[in-house]
PDB file of C-alpha atoms and ligand atoms in Angstrom:
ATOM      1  CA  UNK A  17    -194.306 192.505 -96.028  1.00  0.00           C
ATOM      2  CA  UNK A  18    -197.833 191.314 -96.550  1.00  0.00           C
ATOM      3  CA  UNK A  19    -200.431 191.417 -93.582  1.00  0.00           C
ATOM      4  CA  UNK A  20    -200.257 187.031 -92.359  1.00  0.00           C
ATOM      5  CA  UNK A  21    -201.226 185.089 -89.830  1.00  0.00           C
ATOM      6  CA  UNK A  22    -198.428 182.694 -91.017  1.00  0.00           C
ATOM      7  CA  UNK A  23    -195.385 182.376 -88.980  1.00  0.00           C
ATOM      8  CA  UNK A  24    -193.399 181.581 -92.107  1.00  0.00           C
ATOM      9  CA  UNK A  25    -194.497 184.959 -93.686  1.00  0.00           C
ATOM     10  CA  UNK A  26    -193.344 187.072 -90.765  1.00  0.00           C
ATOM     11  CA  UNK A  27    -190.415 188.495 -89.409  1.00  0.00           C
ATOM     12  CA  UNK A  28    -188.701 187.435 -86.910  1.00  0.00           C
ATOM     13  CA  UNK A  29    -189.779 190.560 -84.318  1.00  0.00           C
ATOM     14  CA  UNK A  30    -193.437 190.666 -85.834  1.00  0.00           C
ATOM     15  CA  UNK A  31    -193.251 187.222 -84.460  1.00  0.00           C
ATOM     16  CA  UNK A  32    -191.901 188.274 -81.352  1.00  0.00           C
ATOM     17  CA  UNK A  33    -194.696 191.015 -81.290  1.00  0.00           C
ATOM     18  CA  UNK A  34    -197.099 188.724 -81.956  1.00  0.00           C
ATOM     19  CA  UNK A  35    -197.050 186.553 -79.068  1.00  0.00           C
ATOM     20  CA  UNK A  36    -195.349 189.199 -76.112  1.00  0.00           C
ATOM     21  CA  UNK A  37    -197.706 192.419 -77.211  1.00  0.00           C
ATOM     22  CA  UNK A  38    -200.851 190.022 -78.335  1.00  0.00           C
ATOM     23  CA  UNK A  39    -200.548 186.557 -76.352  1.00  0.00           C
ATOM     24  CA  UNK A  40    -201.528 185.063 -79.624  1.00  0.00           C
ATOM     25  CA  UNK A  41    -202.691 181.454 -79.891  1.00  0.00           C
ATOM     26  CA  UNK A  42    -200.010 179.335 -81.648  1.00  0.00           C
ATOM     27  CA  UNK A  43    -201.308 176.401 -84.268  1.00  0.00           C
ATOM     28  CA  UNK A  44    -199.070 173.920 -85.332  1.00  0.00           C
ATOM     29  CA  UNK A  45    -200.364 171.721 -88.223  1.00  0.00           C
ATOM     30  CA  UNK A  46    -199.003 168.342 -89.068  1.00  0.00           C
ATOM     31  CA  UNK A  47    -200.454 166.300 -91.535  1.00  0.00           C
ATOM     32  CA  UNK A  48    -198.897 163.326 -93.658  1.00  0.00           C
ATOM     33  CA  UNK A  49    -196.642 162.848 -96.845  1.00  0.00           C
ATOM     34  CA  UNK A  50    -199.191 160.393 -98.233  1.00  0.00           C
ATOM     35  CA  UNK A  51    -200.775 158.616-101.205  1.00  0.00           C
ATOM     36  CA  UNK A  52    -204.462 159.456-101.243  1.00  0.00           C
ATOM     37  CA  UNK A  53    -205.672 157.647-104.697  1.00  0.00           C
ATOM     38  CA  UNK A  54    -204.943 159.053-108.243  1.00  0.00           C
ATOM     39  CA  UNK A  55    -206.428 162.166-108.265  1.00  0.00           C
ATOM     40  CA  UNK A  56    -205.599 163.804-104.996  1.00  0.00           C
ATOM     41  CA  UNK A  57    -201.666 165.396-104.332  1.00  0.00           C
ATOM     42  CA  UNK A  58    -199.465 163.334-101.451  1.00  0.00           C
ATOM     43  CA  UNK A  59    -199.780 166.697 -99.284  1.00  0.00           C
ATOM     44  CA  UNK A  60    -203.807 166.103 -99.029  1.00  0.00           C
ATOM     45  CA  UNK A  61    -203.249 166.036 -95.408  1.00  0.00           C
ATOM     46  CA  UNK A  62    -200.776 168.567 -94.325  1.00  0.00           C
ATOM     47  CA  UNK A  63    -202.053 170.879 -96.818  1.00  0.00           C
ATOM     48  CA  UNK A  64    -205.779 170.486 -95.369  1.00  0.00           C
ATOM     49  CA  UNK A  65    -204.273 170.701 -91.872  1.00  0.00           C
ATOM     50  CA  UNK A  66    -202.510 174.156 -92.720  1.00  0.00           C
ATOM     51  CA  UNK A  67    -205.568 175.398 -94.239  1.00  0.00           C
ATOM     52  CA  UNK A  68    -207.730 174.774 -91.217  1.00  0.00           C
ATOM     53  CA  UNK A  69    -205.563 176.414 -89.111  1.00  0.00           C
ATOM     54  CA  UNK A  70    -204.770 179.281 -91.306  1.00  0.00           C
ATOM     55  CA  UNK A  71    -208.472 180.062 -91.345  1.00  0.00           C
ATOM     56  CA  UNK A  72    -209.011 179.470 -87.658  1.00  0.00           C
ATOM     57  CA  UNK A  73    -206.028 181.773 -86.801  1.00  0.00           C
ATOM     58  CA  UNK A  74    -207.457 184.538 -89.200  1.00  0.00           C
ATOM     59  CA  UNK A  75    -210.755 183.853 -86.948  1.00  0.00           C
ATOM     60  CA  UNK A  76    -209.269 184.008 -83.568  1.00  0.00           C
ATOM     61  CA  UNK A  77    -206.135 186.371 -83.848  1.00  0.00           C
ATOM     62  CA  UNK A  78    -203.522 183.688 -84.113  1.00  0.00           C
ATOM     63  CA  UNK A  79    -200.347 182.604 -85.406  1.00  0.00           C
ATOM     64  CA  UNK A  80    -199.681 179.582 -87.416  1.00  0.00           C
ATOM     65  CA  UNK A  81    -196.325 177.774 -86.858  1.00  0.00           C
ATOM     66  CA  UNK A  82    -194.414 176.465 -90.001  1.00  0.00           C
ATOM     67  CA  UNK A  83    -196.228 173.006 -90.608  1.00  0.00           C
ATOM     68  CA  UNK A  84    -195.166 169.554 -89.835  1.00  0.00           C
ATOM     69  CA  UNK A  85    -195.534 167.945 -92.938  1.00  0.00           C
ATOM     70  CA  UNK A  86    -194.417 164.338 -92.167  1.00  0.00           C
ATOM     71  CA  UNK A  87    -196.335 161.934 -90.199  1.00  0.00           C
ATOM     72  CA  UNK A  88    -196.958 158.786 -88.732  1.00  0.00           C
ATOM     73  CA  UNK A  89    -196.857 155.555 -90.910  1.00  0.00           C
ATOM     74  CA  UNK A  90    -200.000 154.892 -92.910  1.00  0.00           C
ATOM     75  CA  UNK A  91    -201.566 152.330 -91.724  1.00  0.00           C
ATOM     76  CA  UNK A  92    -203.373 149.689 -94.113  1.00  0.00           C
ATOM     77  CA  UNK A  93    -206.831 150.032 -92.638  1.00  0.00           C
ATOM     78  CA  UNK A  94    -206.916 153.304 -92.362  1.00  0.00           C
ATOM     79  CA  UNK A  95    -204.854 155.162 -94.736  1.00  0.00           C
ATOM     80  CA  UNK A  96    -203.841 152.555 -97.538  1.00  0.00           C
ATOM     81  CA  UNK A  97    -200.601 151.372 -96.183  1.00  0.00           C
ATOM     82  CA  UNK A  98    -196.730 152.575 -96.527  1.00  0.00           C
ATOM     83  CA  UNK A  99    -196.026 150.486-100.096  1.00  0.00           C
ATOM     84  CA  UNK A 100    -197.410 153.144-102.205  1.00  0.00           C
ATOM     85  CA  UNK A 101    -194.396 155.459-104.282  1.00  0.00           C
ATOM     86  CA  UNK A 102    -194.264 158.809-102.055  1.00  0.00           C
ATOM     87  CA  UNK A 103    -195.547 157.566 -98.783  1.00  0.00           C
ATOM     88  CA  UNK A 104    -192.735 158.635 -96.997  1.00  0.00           C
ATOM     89  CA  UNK A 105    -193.398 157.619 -92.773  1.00  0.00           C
ATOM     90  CA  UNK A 106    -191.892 158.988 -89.715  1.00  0.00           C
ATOM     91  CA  UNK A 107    -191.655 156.016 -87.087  1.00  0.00           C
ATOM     92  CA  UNK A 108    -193.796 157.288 -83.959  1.00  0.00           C
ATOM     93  CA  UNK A 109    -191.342 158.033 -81.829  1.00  0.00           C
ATOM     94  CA  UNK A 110    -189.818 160.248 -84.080  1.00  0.00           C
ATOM     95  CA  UNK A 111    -192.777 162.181 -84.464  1.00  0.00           C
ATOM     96  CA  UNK A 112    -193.340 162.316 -80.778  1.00  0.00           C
ATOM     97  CA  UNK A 113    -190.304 163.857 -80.572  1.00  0.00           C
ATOM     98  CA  UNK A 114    -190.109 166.022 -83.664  1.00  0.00           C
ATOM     99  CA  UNK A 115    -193.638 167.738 -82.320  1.00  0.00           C
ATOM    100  CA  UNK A 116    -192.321 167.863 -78.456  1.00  0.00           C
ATOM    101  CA  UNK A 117    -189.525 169.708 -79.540  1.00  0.00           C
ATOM    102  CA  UNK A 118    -191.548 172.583 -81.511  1.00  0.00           C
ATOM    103  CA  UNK A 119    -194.302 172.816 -79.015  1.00  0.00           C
ATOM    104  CA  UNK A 120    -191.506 173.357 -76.430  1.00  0.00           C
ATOM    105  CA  UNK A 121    -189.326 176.055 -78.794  1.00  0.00           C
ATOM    106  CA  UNK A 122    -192.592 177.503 -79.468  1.00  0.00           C
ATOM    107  CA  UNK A 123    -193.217 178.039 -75.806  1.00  0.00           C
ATOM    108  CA  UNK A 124    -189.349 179.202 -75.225  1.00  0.00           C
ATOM    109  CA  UNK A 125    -189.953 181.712 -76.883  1.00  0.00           C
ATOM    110  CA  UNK A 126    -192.918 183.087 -74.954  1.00  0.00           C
ATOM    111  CA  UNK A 127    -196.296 181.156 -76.784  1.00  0.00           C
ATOM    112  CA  UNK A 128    -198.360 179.514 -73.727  1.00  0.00           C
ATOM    113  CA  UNK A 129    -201.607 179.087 -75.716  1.00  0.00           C
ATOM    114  CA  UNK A 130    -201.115 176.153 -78.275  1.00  0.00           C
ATOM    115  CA  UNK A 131    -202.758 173.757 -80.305  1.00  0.00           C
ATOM    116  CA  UNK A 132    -202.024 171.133 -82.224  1.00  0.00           C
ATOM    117  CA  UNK A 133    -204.156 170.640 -85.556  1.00  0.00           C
ATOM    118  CA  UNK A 134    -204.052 167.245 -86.796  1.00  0.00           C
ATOM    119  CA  UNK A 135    -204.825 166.519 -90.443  1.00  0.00           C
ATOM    120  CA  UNK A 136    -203.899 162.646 -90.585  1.00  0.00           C
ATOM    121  CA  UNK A 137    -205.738 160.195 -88.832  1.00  0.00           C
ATOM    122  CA  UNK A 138    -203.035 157.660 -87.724  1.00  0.00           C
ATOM    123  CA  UNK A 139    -200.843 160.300 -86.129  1.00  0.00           C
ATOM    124  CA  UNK A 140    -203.679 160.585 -83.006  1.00  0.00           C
ATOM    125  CA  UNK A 141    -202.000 158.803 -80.199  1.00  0.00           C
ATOM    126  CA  UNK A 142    -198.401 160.088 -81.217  1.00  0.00           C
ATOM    127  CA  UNK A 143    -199.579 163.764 -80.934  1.00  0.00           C
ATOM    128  CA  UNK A 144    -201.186 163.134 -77.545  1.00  0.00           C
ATOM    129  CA  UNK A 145    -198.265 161.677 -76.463  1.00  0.00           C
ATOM    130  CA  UNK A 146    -195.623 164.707 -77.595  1.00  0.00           C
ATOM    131  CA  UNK A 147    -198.316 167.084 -76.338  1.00  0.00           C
ATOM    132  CA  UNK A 148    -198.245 165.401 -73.131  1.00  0.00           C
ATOM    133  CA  UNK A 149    -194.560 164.859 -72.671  1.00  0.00           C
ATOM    134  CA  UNK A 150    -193.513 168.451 -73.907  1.00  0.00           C
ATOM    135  CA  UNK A 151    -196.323 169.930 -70.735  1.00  0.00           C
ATOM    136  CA  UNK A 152    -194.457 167.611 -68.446  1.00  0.00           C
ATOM    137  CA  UNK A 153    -191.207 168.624 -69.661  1.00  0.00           C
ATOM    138  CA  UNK A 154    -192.148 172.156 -69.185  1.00  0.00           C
ATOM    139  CA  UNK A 155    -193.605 171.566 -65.660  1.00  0.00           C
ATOM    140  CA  UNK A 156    -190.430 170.400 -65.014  1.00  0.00           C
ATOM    141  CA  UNK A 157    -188.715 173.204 -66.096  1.00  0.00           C
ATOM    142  CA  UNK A 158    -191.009 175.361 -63.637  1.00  0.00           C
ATOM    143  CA  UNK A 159    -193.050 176.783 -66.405  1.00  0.00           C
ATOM    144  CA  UNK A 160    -196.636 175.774 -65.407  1.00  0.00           C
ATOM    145  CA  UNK A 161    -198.829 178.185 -67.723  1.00  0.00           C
ATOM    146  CA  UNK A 162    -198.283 176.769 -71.101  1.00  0.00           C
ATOM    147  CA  UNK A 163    -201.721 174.890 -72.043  1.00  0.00           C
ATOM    148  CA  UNK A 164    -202.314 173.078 -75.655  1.00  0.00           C
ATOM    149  CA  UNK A 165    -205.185 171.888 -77.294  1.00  0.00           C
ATOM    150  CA  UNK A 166    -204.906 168.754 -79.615  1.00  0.00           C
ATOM    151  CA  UNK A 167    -207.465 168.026 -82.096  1.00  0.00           C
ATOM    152  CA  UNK A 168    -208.859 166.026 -85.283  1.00  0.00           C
ATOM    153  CA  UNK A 169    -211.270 168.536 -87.021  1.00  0.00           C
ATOM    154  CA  UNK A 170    -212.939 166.283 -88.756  1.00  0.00           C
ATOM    155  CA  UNK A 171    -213.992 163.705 -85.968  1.00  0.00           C
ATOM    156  CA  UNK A 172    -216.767 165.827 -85.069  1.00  0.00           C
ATOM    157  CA  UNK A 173    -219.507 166.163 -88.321  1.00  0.00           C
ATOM    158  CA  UNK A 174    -222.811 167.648 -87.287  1.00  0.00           C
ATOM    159  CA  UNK A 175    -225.465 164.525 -88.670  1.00  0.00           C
ATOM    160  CA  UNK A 176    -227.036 167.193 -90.878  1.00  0.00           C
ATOM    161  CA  UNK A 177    -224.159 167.302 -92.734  1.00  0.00           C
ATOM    162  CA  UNK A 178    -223.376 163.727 -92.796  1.00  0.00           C
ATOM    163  CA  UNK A 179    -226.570 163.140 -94.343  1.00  0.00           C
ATOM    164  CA  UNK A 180    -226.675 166.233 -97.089  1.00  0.00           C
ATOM    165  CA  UNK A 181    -223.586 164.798 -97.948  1.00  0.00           C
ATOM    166  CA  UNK A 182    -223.828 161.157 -98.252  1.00  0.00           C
ATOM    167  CA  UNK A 183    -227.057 161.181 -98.855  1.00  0.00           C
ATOM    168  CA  UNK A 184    -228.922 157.873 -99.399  1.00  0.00           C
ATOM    169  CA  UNK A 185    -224.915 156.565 -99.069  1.00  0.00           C
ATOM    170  CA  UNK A 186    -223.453 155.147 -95.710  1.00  0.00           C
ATOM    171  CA  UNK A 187    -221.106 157.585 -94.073  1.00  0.00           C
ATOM    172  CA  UNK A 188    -217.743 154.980 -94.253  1.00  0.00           C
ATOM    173  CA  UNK A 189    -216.242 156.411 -90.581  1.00  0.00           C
ATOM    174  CA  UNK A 190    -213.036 158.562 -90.624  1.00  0.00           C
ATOM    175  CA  UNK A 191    -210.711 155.835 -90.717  1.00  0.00           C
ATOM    176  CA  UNK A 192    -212.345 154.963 -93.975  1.00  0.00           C
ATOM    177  CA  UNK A 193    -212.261 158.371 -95.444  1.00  0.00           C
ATOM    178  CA  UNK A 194    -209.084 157.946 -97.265  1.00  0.00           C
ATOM    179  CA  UNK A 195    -209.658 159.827-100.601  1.00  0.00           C
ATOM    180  CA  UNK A 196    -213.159 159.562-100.437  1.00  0.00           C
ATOM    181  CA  UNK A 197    -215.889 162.070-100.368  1.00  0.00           C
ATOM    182  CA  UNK A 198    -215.250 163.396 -97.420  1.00  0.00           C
ATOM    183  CA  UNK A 199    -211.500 164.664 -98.347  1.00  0.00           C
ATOM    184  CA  UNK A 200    -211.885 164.979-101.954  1.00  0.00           C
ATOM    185  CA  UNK A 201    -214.880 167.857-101.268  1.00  0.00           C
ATOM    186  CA  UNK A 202    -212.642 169.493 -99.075  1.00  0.00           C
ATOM    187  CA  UNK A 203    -209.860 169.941-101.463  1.00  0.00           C
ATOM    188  CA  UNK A 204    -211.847 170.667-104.117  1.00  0.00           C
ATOM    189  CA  UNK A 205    -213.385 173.736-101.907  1.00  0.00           C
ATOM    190  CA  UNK A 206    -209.871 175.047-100.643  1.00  0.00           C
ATOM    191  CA  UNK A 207    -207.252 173.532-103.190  1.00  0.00           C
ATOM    192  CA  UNK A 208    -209.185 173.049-106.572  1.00  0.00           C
ATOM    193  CA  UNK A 209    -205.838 172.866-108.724  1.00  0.00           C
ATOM    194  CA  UNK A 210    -204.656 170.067-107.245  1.00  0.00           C
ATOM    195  CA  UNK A 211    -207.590 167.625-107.786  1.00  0.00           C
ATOM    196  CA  UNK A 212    -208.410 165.370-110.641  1.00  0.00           C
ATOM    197  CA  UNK A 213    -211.779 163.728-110.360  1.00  0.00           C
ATOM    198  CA  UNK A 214    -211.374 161.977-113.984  1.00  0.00           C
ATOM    199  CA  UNK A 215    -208.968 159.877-112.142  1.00  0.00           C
ATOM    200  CA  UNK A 216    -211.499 158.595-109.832  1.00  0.00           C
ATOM    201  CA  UNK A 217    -211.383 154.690-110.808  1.00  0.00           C
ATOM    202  CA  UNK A 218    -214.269 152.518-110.868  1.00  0.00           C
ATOM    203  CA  UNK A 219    -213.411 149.596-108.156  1.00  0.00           C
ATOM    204  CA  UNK A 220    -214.460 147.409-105.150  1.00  0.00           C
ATOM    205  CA  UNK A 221    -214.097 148.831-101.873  1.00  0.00           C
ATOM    206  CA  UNK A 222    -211.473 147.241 -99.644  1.00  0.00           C
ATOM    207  CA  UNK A 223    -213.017 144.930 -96.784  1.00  0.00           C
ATOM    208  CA  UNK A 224    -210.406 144.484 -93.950  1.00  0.00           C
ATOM    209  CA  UNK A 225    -210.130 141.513 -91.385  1.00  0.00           C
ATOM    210  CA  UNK A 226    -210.358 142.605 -88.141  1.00  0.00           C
ATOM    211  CA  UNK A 227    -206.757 142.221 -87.782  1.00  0.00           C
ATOM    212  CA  UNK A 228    -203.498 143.366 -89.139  1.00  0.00           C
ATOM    213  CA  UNK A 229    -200.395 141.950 -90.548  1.00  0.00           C
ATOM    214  CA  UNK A 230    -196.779 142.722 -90.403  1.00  0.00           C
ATOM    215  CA  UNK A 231    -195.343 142.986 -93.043  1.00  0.00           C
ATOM    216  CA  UNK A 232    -198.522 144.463 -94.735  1.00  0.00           C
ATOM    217  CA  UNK A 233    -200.101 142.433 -97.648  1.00  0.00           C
ATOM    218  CA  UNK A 234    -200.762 145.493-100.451  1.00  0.00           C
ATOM    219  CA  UNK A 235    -203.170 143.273-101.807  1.00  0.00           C
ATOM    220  CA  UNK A 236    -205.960 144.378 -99.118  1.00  0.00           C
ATOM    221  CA  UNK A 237    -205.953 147.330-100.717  1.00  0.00           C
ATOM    222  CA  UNK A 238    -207.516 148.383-104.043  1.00  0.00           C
ATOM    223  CA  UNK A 239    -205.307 149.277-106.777  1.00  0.00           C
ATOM    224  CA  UNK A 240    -205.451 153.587-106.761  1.00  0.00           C
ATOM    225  CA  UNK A 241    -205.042 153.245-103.179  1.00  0.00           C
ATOM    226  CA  UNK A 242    -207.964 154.719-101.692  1.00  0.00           C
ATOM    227  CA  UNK A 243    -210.318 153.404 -99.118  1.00  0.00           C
ATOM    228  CA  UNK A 244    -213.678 155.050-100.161  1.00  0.00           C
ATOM    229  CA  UNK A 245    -214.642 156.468-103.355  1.00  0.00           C
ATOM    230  CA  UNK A 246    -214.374 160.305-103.826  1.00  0.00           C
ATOM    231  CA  UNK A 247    -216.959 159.851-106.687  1.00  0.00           C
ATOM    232  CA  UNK A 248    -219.611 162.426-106.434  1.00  0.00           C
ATOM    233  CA  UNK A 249    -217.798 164.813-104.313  1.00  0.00           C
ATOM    234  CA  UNK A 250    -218.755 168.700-105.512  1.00  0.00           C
ATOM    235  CA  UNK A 251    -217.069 172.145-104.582  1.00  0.00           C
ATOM    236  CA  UNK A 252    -220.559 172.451-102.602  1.00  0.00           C
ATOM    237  CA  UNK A 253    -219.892 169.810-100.343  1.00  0.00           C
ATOM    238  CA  UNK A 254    -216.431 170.759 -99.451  1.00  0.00           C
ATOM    239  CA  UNK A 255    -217.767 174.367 -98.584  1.00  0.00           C
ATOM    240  CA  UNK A 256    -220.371 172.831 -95.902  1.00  0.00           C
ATOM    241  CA  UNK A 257    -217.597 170.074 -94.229  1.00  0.00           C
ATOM    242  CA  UNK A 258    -214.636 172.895 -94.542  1.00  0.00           C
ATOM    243  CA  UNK A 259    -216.842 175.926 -92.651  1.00  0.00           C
ATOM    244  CA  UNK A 260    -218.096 173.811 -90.202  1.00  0.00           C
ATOM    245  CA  UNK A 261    -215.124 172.363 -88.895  1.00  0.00           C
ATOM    246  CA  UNK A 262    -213.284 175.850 -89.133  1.00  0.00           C
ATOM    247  CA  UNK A 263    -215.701 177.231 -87.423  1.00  0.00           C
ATOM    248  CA  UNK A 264    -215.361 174.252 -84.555  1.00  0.00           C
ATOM    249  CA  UNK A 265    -211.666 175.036 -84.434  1.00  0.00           C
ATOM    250  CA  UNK A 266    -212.193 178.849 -83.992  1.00  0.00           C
ATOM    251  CA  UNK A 267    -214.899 178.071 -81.614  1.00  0.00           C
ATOM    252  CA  UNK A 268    -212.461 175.559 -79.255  1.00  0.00           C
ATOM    253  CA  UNK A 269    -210.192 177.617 -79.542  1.00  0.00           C
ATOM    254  CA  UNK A 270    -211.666 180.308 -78.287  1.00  0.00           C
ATOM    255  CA  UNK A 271    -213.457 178.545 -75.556  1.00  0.00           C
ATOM    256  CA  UNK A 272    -210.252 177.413 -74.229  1.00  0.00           C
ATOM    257  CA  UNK A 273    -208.324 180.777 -74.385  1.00  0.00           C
ATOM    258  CA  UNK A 274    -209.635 183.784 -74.147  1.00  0.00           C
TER     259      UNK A 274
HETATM  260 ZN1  LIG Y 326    -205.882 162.161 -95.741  1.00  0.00          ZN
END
């Protein structure tokens, strides 16, 4: 069997090993099954989520759970919207309880050092909530030393690299960051293959109203789907954003258990 850090790749007493013999941290990514423009795949986010914590585990002795790959709906502000073909949504309480169930299996079966690595922006408030329900649950249940650690790695950019990266640009904000530079550089650094910048279009940003609608009205968004362009993005780019943020997840991690 090959040497992972990927619960998937292990056996089922290497596992076991793992967590008893090592008190490895356990990461659980979840991500989205989401259009991100033409020429980036519909796993952008869960795959970018896995990779993060794949690297931070290597980093910091850890295991990464199997990934949650669903997430919460898109939102039209901030991720293009649930009309797009593939967007496929989990409502938010079935995420809250899809994630509260693994964090507390993963703790059944001995884990107490978790963390939760989010990879899609509007799933924030639904992880909190499953990581907050699943430590009451487990207080409940008497077991008091489980502790996890929830976070967005890319909510935190040093300004440095903000501005080697958009430079002379404006820096759109996360929520805008939907197939633009920011996540297009990244997955041309860890997942070349599955990027196509010839199908960046040429079009006008999307500008909201400070409100939303229900049902959505696809028209607020541009045709490809994506918020900001991705135009201009390079491998080197993704290398800087991708390093420093796994090096922020290694380094919370760390700070927060061991
Ligand atoms: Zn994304």
């Amino acid at each position: 069997m090959i040497a992972s850090v990927m619960m998937s790749d292990l056996s089922w007493d290497e596992y076991q090993r793992r967590i008893a013999d090592e008190d490895a941290i356990v990461l659980l990514p979840v991500g989205a099954v989401e259009q991100h423009g033409y020429h980036l795949p519909l796993g952008t986010d869960w795959m970018m989520a896995t990779y993060m914590a794949r690297r931070a585990a290597e980093n910091v002795g850890g295991v990464v759970a199997a990934p949650i790959t669903y997430g919460y709906r898109s939102q039209i502000r901030t991720g293009g919207g649930p009309h797009r073909g593939g967007t496929t949504n989990l409502d938010g309480l079935t995420l809250i309880n899809l994630v509260k169930d693994v964090l507390k299996e993963l703790v059944r079966h001995g884990a107490r050092k978790l963390a939760v690595i989010d990879g899609h922006f509007e799933n924030r408030f639904y992880l909190d909530e499953a990581c907050f329900l699943a430590v009451r649950e487990l207080e409940y249940a008497g077991i008091t030393d489980a502790k996890i650690l929830k976070m967005i790695y890319a909510e935190d950019i040093k300004p440095e690299t903000l501005e080697t990266i958009y430079a002379g640009k404006t820096y759109p904000g996360l929520d805008l960051e939907h197939g633009g530079i920011l996540e297009t550089a990244m997955m041309l650094y860890c997942h070349p293959d599955h990027v196509d910048m010839s199908k960046i279009p040429d079009e006008d940003l999307p500008k909201f109203p400070p409100y939303d609608l229900f049902p959505v009205d696809p028209d607020w968004v541009p045709a490809s789907g994506g918020l900001s362009s991705g135009k201009g993005s390079t491998v080197e780019m993704g290398r800087l954003l991708v390093e420093e943020f796994v090096d922020l997840v290694s380094t919370s991690l760390s700070k927060e258990f061991r």
